[in-house]
Amino acid sequence: MSAAEVTAMPEGRGGRMTRAQIVNAALALGLIGFGLGAWAMDETFLVTLATKVAILAIAGAGLNLVLGFGGLVSFGHAAYFGLGGYASGILAHHALNYTAMFEWPFVFEGTTSMPVIWLTAMAVGALAALVIGALSLRTTGVYFIMITLAFGQMIFYFAISWPAYGGEDGLPIYVRNGFPGLNTLDPVQFFGLVCVVLFAMLGLISMLARSRFGLALQAARQNRQRLMAVGIRPGGVLLVAFVISGAITALAGALYADLNRFVSPSMLSWHLSGELLVFLILGGTGRLFAPLAGAGLYIALEHLLGGVSDHWQFFFGLLLLGVVLFARGGVIGFLAGGKRHG
Amino acid sequence: MADPILDIRGLSRSFGALKATDDVSLDLRAGEIHALIGPNGAGKSTLIKQISGEIAPDAGEVRLRGRSLAGVDAAGRARLGMARSFQVSSVAPEFTVLQNVVLSAQGASGASFRFFRPVMRDAGLLGTAHDCIAQAGLSGREAVPAAELAHGERRKLEIAMALALRPALFLLDEPMAGMGTEGATALGDLLDGLRHRAPILLVEHDMDAVFRLSDRVSVLVYGRVVATGTPDEIRADPEVQRVYLGEEA
């Protein structure tokens, strides 16, 4: 689904699916099928791999909201991913060690409850995005890219130099956090939970893209001058999108910490910001399912090519070059056809 | 006479040593088309931008229906009904005609932070948008992406977007630029009818159109208004003939 199409087309009109919708459904079923198939064959590692794809897709979906729909190239989304991870790690750390996280206004010993951790991670991500966005959105273009990168690096070095929570060594989570009614240590249950979160987030972004807010956001990408001239200030619209984006990516970070049962500064590194951008370019920037297509392809190639050659990233680079030069719409653009307007 | 809709008093703006706008006063009254003409570099676009709020004047003020607009930015002025078109057409190219006009109606409604219901099913906004598209003569083109419109159609789209703003006045910066004779005539007829919806401050290079459509004309030279009057008065003004109309007159 192209960005403009999201608002243009009432979905499923006349009961017939568009090609984009078929591709999206295939991607969703592909992920679920892969995860369940691996579980049926007792391939725990592959279930974990599918879970990783789903989590990275959530992180990419957060970035897609600002990049694909709002046109903001954030090169610092690892900040929210890592902050979400640390929110999870720190809360669990205190709960597992029975140490108070703070004693005023009440004694708080952390938590291992995923719903509480998720809300905390999203709040932390949203707050960080509010501060970083409010400052970064004063700039545009390459300056915006650089300032978001700079903020990301600041948080990265802060995490490295803060010994209380592991510093450079990171912070282990000895037991995966819990979700009421589920055994999250069972890989397939955790996979299912992550899939529910992924599709809930994609549904949320789809809803936002079709709303009044989404129309203004997509207009901000195309022509800020025009948006001002119809009485809408682009700054406010973009900042709200940035905050929602930060919250979604932080949620992914909390899940990623639980997947690995480990948080480290590498979650905050600019490599990860770059990978998230690559997912979207591979998948097709501005398309709702781009992060899933991109993350899936990336992890699959890493796994397959990585087994053949240590220099798999060289071949991956060639692929990326091919996409940028010959298939601007990414995988989804290639499969579903160019932008359709209805 | 009733108070003017738009009242500009003593507006000045310099860029370094260049006085782009030099103590400009003019007004726009209900029901009229007031054309602003002047040679290239006379400061017409700079003046329009000060009226629309894109740049701030060094001195002077702009009043809309008696209310000073000092400190009101471009978005705020648009919401007060200042409907602007740009010298180079400015629309959202990936949006369809309908989406562009709905965006404008949404801007006028002042409610863009709504996150749940699909905007393209908002009966109120759609109704306004379809009306404005019809008035601008773009019926049947609703589903066409703005980028695929012909030049003249994009001009009409800008008019439709201006109409959707519930305009108190139109600020049209060379709406006929780049159009053929036929297109310019058709657009002129459209503008002719619009003046009764809201008065038009029209910057235009097409002299035939200006003298045919305008109720009043102001001539801007080096940032100063050298004459204001009816088209006949302007045509007869020796100073205007000397500095501007030249051999044409």
Short mmCIF file of N, CA and C in Angstrom, two decimals, chain B residues 112-206:
data_model
loop_
_atom_site.label_atom_id
_atom_site.label_comp_id
_atom_site.label_asym_id
_atom_site.label_seq_id
_atom_site.Cartn_x
_atom_site.Cartn_y
_atom_site.Cartn_z
N SER B 112 -7.01 18.80 13.18
CA SER B 112 -6.17 17.83 12.48
C SER B 112 -5.65 16.74 13.41
N PHE B 113 -5.81 16.93 14.72
CA PHE B 113 -5.30 15.92 15.65
C PHE B 113 -6.42 14.95 16.03
N ARG B 114 -6.96 14.32 15.01
CA ARG B 114 -7.94 13.25 15.21
C ARG B 114 -7.36 12.01 14.58
N PHE B 115 -7.33 10.93 15.38
CA PHE B 115 -6.49 9.80 15.01
C PHE B 115 -7.26 8.55 14.61
N PHE B 116 -8.58 8.56 14.78
CA PHE B 116 -9.29 7.29 14.66
C PHE B 116 -10.09 7.13 13.38
N ARG B 117 -11.01 8.04 13.11
CA ARG B 117 -11.89 7.79 11.97
C ARG B 117 -11.20 8.14 10.66
N PRO B 118 -11.49 7.35 9.61
CA PRO B 118 -10.88 7.63 8.31
C PRO B 118 -11.35 8.97 7.76
N VAL B 119 -10.40 9.79 7.38
CA VAL B 119 -10.73 11.14 6.92
C VAL B 119 -11.48 11.10 5.59
N MET B 120 -11.16 10.10 4.75
CA MET B 120 -11.80 10.06 3.45
C MET B 120 -13.23 9.51 3.51
N ARG B 121 -13.72 9.27 4.73
CA ARG B 121 -15.13 8.93 4.88
C ARG B 121 -15.85 9.96 5.73
N ASP B 122 -15.20 11.09 5.94
CA ASP B 122 -15.80 12.15 6.74
C ASP B 122 -16.77 12.93 5.86
N ALA B 123 -18.08 12.69 6.09
CA ALA B 123 -19.09 13.23 5.18
C ALA B 123 -19.01 14.75 5.10
N GLY B 124 -18.74 15.40 6.22
CA GLY B 124 -18.68 16.86 6.22
C GLY B 124 -17.58 17.39 5.33
N LEU B 125 -16.37 16.86 5.52
CA LEU B 125 -15.23 17.31 4.72
C LEU B 125 -15.42 16.96 3.25
N LEU B 126 -15.94 15.75 2.98
CA LEU B 126 -16.14 15.32 1.60
C LEU B 126 -17.16 16.21 0.90
N GLY B 127 -18.23 16.56 1.62
CA GLY B 127 -19.25 17.41 1.03
C GLY B 127 -18.66 18.76 0.62
N THR B 128 -17.93 19.38 1.55
CA THR B 128 -17.28 20.66 1.24
C THR B 128 -16.35 20.50 0.04
N ALA B 129 -15.55 19.43 0.07
CA ALA B 129 -14.55 19.24 -0.99
C ALA B 129 -15.22 19.08 -2.35
N HIS B 130 -16.25 18.27 -2.43
CA HIS B 130 -16.92 18.07 -3.73
C HIS B 130 -17.53 19.38 -4.24
N ASP B 131 -18.12 20.15 -3.34
CA ASP B 131 -18.66 21.46 -3.74
C ASP B 131 -17.58 22.34 -4.35
N CYS B 132 -16.46 22.41 -3.64
CA CYS B 132 -15.39 23.32 -4.08
C CYS B 132 -14.78 22.85 -5.39
N ILE B 133 -14.66 21.53 -5.54
CA ILE B 133 -14.12 20.99 -6.78
C ILE B 133 -15.04 21.34 -7.95
N ALA B 134 -16.35 21.23 -7.70
CA ALA B 134 -17.30 21.57 -8.75
C ALA B 134 -17.22 23.05 -9.10
N GLN B 135 -17.12 23.90 -8.08
CA GLN B 135 -17.05 25.34 -8.35
C GLN B 135 -15.80 25.72 -9.12
N ALA B 136 -14.71 24.98 -8.88
CA ALA B 136 -13.46 25.29 -9.57
C ALA B 136 -13.43 24.63 -10.95
N GLY B 137 -14.48 23.89 -11.30
CA GLY B 137 -14.53 23.29 -12.62
C GLY B 137 -13.68 22.06 -12.78
N LEU B 138 -13.52 21.31 -11.70
CA LEU B 138 -12.69 20.10 -11.77
C LEU B 138 -13.51 18.82 -11.57
N SER B 139 -14.81 18.92 -11.67
CA SER B 139 -15.64 17.73 -11.47
C SER B 139 -15.21 16.62 -12.43
N GLY B 140 -15.21 15.41 -11.91
CA GLY B 140 -14.79 14.27 -12.73
C GLY B 140 -13.31 13.97 -12.62
N ARG B 141 -12.55 14.88 -12.00
CA ARG B 141 -11.10 14.69 -11.89
C ARG B 141 -10.70 14.38 -10.45
N GLU B 142 -11.66 14.06 -9.60
CA GLU B 142 -11.40 13.90 -8.16
C GLU B 142 -10.33 12.86 -7.86
N ALA B 143 -10.33 11.77 -8.64
CA ALA B 143 -9.46 10.64 -8.30
C ALA B 143 -8.08 10.74 -8.95
N VAL B 144 -7.82 11.83 -9.66
CA VAL B 144 -6.54 11.95 -10.36
C VAL B 144 -5.48 12.51 -9.41
N PRO B 145 -4.32 11.87 -9.33
CA PRO B 145 -3.25 12.44 -8.51
C PRO B 145 -2.85 13.82 -9.02
N ALA B 146 -2.58 14.73 -8.09
CA ALA B 146 -2.29 16.11 -8.48
C ALA B 146 -1.11 16.19 -9.43
N ALA B 147 -0.14 15.28 -9.27
CA ALA B 147 1.05 15.31 -10.12
C ALA B 147 0.71 15.04 -11.59
N GLU B 148 -0.43 14.38 -11.83
CA GLU B 148 -0.78 14.04 -13.21
C GLU B 148 -1.71 15.06 -13.85
N LEU B 149 -2.03 16.13 -13.12
CA LEU B 149 -2.91 17.15 -13.69
C LEU B 149 -2.15 18.01 -14.69
N ALA B 150 -2.90 18.51 -15.67
CA ALA B 150 -2.33 19.51 -16.58
C ALA B 150 -2.13 20.81 -15.79
N HIS B 151 -1.26 21.66 -16.30
CA HIS B 151 -0.92 22.89 -15.59
C HIS B 151 -2.16 23.71 -15.19
N GLY B 152 -3.05 23.90 -16.16
CA GLY B 152 -4.25 24.69 -15.89
C GLY B 152 -5.14 24.05 -14.84
N GLU B 153 -5.19 22.73 -14.87
CA GLU B 153 -6.00 22.03 -13.88
C GLU B 153 -5.42 22.19 -12.48
N ARG B 154 -4.09 22.23 -12.40
CA ARG B 154 -3.46 22.39 -11.09
C ARG B 154 -3.79 23.78 -10.53
N ARG B 155 -3.86 24.77 -11.43
CA ARG B 155 -4.29 26.11 -11.00
C ARG B 155 -5.71 26.06 -10.43
N LYS B 156 -6.56 25.31 -11.13
CA LYS B 156 -7.94 25.18 -10.66
C LYS B 156 -7.98 24.46 -9.32
N LEU B 157 -7.10 23.47 -9.16
CA LEU B 157 -7.06 22.76 -7.89
C LEU B 157 -6.70 23.72 -6.76
N GLU B 158 -5.77 24.63 -7.04
CA GLU B 158 -5.42 25.61 -6.00
C GLU B 158 -6.61 26.49 -5.65
N ILE B 159 -7.41 26.82 -6.68
CA ILE B 159 -8.62 27.62 -6.42
C ILE B 159 -9.59 26.81 -5.56
N ALA B 160 -9.75 25.52 -5.90
CA ALA B 160 -10.66 24.67 -5.12
C ALA B 160 -10.19 24.58 -3.67
N MET B 161 -8.86 24.47 -3.47
CA MET B 161 -8.32 24.40 -2.10
C MET B 161 -8.56 25.72 -1.37
N ALA B 162 -8.44 26.83 -2.10
CA ALA B 162 -8.70 28.13 -1.49
C ALA B 162 -10.16 28.24 -1.08
N LEU B 163 -11.06 27.75 -1.94
CA LEU B 163 -12.49 27.81 -1.63
C LEU B 163 -12.82 26.99 -0.39
N ALA B 164 -12.13 25.86 -0.22
CA ALA B 164 -12.42 24.97 0.91
C ALA B 164 -11.98 25.58 2.23
N LEU B 165 -11.19 26.63 2.17
CA LEU B 165 -10.73 27.30 3.40
C LEU B 165 -11.78 28.25 3.97
N ARG B 166 -12.98 28.28 3.38
CA ARG B 166 -13.99 29.26 3.77
C ARG B 166 -13.36 30.65 3.76
N PRO B 167 -12.96 31.10 2.58
CA PRO B 167 -12.10 32.29 2.51
C PRO B 167 -12.80 33.58 2.92
N ALA B 168 -12.05 34.41 3.64
CA ALA B 168 -12.46 35.79 3.87
C ALA B 168 -11.95 36.65 2.73
N LEU B 169 -10.83 36.21 2.15
CA LEU B 169 -10.29 36.88 0.98
C LEU B 169 -9.35 35.90 0.27
N PHE B 170 -9.13 36.18 -1.01
CA PHE B 170 -8.17 35.37 -1.78
C PHE B 170 -6.91 36.19 -2.03
N LEU B 171 -5.77 35.55 -1.85
CA LEU B 171 -4.48 36.15 -2.22
C LEU B 171 -3.95 35.30 -3.35
N LEU B 172 -4.06 35.77 -4.57
CA LEU B 172 -3.68 34.93 -5.70
C LEU B 172 -2.43 35.49 -6.36
N ASP B 173 -1.35 34.71 -6.30
CA ASP B 173 -0.07 35.16 -6.82
C ASP B 173 0.11 34.58 -8.23
N GLU B 174 -0.13 35.39 -9.22
CA GLU B 174 -0.01 35.02 -10.63
C GLU B 174 -0.72 33.71 -10.97
N PRO B 175 -2.02 33.67 -10.75
CA PRO B 175 -2.75 32.42 -11.02
C PRO B 175 -2.74 32.03 -12.50
N MET B 176 -2.49 33.01 -13.39
CA MET B 176 -2.56 32.68 -14.81
C MET B 176 -1.19 32.41 -15.42
N ALA B 177 -0.15 32.49 -14.61
CA ALA B 177 1.21 32.30 -15.14
C ALA B 177 1.32 30.95 -15.84
N GLY B 178 1.89 30.98 -17.01
CA GLY B 178 2.15 29.73 -17.72
C GLY B 178 0.94 29.11 -18.39
N MET B 179 -0.21 29.84 -18.40
CA MET B 179 -1.39 29.27 -19.06
C MET B 179 -1.54 29.86 -20.45
N GLY B 180 -2.12 29.08 -21.35
CA GLY B 180 -2.40 29.58 -22.69
C GLY B 180 -3.53 30.59 -22.63
N THR B 181 -3.76 31.25 -23.76
CA THR B 181 -4.81 32.29 -23.83
C THR B 181 -6.16 31.73 -23.40
N GLU B 182 -6.47 30.56 -23.93
CA GLU B 182 -7.77 29.97 -23.66
C GLU B 182 -7.93 29.66 -22.17
N GLY B 183 -6.90 29.02 -21.62
CA GLY B 183 -6.93 28.67 -20.21
C GLY B 183 -7.03 29.91 -19.35
N ALA B 184 -6.29 30.96 -19.72
CA ALA B 184 -6.30 32.19 -18.94
C ALA B 184 -7.69 32.81 -18.97
N THR B 185 -8.33 32.77 -20.11
CA THR B 185 -9.68 33.33 -20.22
C THR B 185 -10.66 32.57 -19.34
N ALA B 186 -10.55 31.24 -19.38
CA ALA B 186 -11.45 30.41 -18.57
C ALA B 186 -11.23 30.68 -17.09
N LEU B 187 -9.95 30.78 -16.69
CA LEU B 187 -9.64 31.03 -15.29
C LEU B 187 -10.12 32.42 -14.89
N GLY B 188 -9.99 33.37 -15.84
CA GLY B 188 -10.48 34.73 -15.59
C GLY B 188 -11.97 34.73 -15.31
N ASP B 189 -12.72 33.96 -16.09
CA ASP B 189 -14.16 33.88 -15.86
C ASP B 189 -14.46 33.32 -14.48
N LEU B 190 -13.64 32.32 -14.09
CA LEU B 190 -13.81 31.72 -12.77
C LEU B 190 -13.58 32.78 -11.67
N LEU B 191 -12.47 33.53 -11.81
CA LEU B 191 -12.15 34.56 -10.80
C LEU B 191 -13.23 35.63 -10.77
N ASP B 192 -13.76 35.96 -11.96
CA ASP B 192 -14.78 36.98 -12.09
C ASP B 192 -15.95 36.67 -11.15
N GLY B 193 -16.33 35.38 -11.11
CA GLY B 193 -17.44 34.99 -10.25
C GLY B 193 -17.06 34.90 -8.78
N LEU B 194 -15.78 34.65 -8.53
CA LEU B 194 -15.35 34.43 -7.14
C LEU B 194 -15.40 35.69 -6.28
N ARG B 195 -15.29 36.85 -6.91
CA ARG B 195 -15.17 38.08 -6.12
C ARG B 195 -16.37 38.27 -5.20
N HIS B 196 -17.50 37.65 -5.57
CA HIS B 196 -18.68 37.83 -4.73
C HIS B 196 -18.66 36.87 -3.53
N ARG B 197 -17.82 35.83 -3.63
CA ARG B 197 -17.63 34.95 -2.47
C ARG B 197 -16.71 35.62 -1.45
N ALA B 198 -15.62 36.18 -1.98
CA ALA B 198 -14.66 36.88 -1.13
C ALA B 198 -13.81 37.73 -2.06
N PRO B 199 -13.39 38.90 -1.60
CA PRO B 199 -12.59 39.76 -2.48
C PRO B 199 -11.24 39.12 -2.80
N ILE B 200 -10.68 39.56 -3.93
CA ILE B 200 -9.44 38.95 -4.43
C ILE B 200 -8.36 40.00 -4.53
N LEU B 201 -7.21 39.73 -3.91
CA LEU B 201 -6.01 40.53 -4.18
C LEU B 201 -5.21 39.73 -5.20
N LEU B 202 -5.11 40.29 -6.39
CA LEU B 202 -4.61 39.53 -7.53
C LEU B 202 -3.29 40.10 -8.02
N VAL B 203 -2.23 39.29 -7.92
CA VAL B 203 -0.96 39.68 -8.54
C VAL B 203 -0.95 39.01 -9.90
N GLU B 204 -0.77 39.78 -10.96
CA GLU B 204 -0.87 39.16 -12.27
C GLU B 204 -0.06 39.95 -13.30
N HIS B 205 0.54 39.19 -14.21
CA HIS B 205 1.31 39.83 -15.28
C HIS B 205 0.50 39.98 -16.55
N ASP B 206 -0.59 39.20 -16.63
CA ASP B 206 -1.41 39.24 -17.84
C ASP B 206 -2.26 40.51 -17.82
#
